[in-house]
mmCIF file of C-alpha atoms in Angstrom:
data_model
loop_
_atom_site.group_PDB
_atom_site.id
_atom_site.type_symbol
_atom_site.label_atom_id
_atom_site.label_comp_id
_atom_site.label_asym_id
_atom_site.label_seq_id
_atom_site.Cartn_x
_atom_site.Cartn_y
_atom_site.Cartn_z
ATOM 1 C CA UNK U 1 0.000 0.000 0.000
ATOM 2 C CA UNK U 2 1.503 3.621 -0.982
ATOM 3 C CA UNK U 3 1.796 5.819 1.852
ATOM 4 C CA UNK U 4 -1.108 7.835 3.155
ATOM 5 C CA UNK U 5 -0.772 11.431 1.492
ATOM 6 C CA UNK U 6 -1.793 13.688 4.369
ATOM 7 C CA UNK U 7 -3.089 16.519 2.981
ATOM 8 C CA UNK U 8 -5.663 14.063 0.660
ATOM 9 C CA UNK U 9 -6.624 12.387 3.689
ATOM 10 C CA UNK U 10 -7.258 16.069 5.224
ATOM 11 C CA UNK U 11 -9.152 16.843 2.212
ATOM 12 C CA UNK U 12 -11.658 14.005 2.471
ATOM 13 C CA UNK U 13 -12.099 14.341 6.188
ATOM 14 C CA UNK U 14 -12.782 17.984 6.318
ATOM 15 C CA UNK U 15 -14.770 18.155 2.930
ATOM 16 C CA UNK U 16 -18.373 19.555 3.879
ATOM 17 C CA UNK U 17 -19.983 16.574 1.529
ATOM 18 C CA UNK U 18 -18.265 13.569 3.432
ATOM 19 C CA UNK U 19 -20.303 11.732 5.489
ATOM 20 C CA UNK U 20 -20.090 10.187 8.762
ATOM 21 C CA UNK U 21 -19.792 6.714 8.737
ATOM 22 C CA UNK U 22 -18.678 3.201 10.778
ATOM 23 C CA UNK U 23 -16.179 0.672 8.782
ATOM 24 C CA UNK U 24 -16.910 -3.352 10.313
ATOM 25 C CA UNK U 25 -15.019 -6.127 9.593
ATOM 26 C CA UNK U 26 -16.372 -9.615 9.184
ATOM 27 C CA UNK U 27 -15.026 -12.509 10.772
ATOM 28 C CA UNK U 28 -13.416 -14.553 8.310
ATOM 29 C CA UNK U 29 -12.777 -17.507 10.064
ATOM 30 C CA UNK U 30 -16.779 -17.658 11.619
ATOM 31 C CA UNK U 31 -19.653 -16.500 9.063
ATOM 32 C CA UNK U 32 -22.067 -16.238 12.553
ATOM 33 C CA UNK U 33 -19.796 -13.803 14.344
ATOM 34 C CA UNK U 34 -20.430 -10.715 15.020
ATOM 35 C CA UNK U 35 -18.758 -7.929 12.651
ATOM 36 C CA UNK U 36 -15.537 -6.487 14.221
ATOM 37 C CA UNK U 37 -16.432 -2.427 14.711
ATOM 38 C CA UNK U 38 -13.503 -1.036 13.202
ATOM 39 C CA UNK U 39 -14.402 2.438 14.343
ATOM 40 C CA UNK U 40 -15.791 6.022 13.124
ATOM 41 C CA UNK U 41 -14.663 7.215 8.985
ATOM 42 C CA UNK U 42 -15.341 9.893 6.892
ATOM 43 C CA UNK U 43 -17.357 8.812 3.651
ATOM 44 C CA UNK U 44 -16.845 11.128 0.248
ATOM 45 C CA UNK U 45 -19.444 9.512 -2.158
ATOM 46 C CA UNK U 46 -17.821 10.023 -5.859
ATOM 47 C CA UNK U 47 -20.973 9.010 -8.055
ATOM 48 C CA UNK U 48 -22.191 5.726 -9.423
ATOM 49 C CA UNK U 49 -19.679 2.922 -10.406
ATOM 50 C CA UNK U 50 -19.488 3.069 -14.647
ATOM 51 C CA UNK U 51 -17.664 -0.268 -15.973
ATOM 52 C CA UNK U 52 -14.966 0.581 -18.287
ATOM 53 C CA UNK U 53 -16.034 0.979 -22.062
ATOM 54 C CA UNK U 54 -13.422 -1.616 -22.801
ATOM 55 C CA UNK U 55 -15.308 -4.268 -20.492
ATOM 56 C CA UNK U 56 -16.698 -7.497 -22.326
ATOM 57 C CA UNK U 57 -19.516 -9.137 -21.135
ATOM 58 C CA UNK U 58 -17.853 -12.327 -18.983
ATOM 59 C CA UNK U 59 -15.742 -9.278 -17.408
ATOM 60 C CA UNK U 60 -19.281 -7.491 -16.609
ATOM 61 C CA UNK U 61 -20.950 -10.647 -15.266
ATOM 62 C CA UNK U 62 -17.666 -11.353 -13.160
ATOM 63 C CA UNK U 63 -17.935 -7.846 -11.351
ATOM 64 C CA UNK U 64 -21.323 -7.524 -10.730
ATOM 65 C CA UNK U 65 -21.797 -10.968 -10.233
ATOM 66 C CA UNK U 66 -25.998 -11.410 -8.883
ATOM 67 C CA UNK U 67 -26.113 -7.499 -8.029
ATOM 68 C CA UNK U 68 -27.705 -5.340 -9.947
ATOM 69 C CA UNK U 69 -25.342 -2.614 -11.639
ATOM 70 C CA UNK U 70 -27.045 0.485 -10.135
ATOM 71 C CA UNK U 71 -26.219 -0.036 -6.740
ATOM 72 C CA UNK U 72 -22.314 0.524 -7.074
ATOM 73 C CA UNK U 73 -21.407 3.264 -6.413
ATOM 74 C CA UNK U 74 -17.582 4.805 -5.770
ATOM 75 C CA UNK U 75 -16.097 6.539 -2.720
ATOM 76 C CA UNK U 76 -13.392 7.512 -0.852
ATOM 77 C CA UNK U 77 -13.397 6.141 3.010
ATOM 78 C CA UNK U 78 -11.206 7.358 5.292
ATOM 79 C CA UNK U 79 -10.046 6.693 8.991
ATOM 80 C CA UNK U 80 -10.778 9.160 11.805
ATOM 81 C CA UNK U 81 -8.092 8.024 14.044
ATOM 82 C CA UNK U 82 -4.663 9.409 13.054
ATOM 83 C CA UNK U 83 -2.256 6.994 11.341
ATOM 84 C CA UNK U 84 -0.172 4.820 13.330
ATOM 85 C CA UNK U 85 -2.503 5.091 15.984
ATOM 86 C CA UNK U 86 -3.977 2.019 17.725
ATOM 87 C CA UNK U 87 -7.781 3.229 16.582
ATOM 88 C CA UNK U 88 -6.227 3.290 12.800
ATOM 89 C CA UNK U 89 -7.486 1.204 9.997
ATOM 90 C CA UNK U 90 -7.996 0.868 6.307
ATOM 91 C CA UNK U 91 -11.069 -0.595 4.914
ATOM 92 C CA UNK U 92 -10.473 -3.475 2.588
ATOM 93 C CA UNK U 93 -12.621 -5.659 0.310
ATOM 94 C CA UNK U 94 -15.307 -7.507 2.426
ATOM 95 C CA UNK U 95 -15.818 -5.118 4.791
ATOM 96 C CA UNK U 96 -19.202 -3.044 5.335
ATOM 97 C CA UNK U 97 -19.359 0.409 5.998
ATOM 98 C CA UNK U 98 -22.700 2.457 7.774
ATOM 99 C CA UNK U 99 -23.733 5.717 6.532
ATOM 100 C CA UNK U 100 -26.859 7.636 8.188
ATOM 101 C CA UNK U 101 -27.805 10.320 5.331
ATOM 102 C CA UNK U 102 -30.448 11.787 7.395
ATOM 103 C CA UNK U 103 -33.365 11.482 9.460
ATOM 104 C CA UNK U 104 -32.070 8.091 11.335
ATOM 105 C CA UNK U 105 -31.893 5.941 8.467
ATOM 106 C CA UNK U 106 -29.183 3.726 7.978
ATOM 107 C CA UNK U 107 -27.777 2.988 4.721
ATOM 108 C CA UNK U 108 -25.376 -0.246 4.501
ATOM 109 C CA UNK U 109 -22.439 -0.819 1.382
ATOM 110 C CA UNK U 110 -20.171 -4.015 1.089
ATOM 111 C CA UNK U 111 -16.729 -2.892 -0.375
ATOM 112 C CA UNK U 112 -16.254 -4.983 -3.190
ATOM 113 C CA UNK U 113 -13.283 -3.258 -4.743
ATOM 114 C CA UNK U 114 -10.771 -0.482 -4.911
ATOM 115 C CA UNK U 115 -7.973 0.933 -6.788
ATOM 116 C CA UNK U 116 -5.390 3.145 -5.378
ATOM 117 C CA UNK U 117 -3.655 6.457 -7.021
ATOM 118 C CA UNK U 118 -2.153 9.675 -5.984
ATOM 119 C CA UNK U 119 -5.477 11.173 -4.374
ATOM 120 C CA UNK U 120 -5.990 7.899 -2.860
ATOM 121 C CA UNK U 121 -7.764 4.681 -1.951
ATOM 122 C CA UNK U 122 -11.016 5.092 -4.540
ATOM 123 C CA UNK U 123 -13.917 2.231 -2.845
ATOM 124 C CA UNK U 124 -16.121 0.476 -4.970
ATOM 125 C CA UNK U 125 -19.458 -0.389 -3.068
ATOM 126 C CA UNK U 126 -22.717 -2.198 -3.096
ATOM 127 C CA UNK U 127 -25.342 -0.463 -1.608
ATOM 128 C CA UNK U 128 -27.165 -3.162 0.396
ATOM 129 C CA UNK U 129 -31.073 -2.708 0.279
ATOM 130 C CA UNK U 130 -31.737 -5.271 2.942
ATOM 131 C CA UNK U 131 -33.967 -3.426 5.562
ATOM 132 C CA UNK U 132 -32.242 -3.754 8.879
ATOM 133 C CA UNK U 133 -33.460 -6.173 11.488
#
């Protein structure tokens, strides 16, 4: 993993459209266990996920597998805690991430992908449209 660039993580956690949000981390070695609560992140929603134009259809079906293509969506995700702290994390594929938009609700994404450059770690997520027990 490239080093964090400060001043992008500064951007995303003091830009006025990022969103307050909890990263949890699923046990891989027991499905029934409860998620690990990574701790509190700052969500930056880019837009919706757009395969590239170069995609063929096996490499569609692979990505989006049984979900349907309008609920990936792309964001950047990053920690609250300061780096090298013991709070510190990264999210990583498999993990799920809790948004509240408004009014209460709770709005859950699986990470399902990412690709890293020089502004960052850029998530792809699944919106999950399970109501919440």
């Amino acid at each position: 993993m490239p080093p964090i660039d400060p001043q992008q993580r500064l951007a995303i956690l003091s830009n006025p459209d990022a969103q307050d949000c909890t990263v949890y981390r699923p046990d891989d070695d027991d499905p029934d266990a409860e998620e690990l609560d990574l701790g509190d992140a700052k969500i930056l929603f880019s837009g919706a996920f757009q395969a590239p134009a170069d995609w063929d259809e096996l490499e569609r079906a692979d990505f989006f597998g049984d979900a349907e293509p309008d609920t990936f969506v792309t964001a950047y995700i990053e920690c609250e805690a300061k780096p090298g702290s013991a709070g510190f994390f990264v999210a990583d594929i498999g993990d799920y991430v809790a948004t509240m938009p408004g009014l209460g609700e709770v709005v859950m994404f699986y990470v399902h992908d990412y690709s890293e450059d020089q502004q960052g770690r850029h998530y792809t997520l699944i919106r999950d449209d399970e109501p919440l027990d």
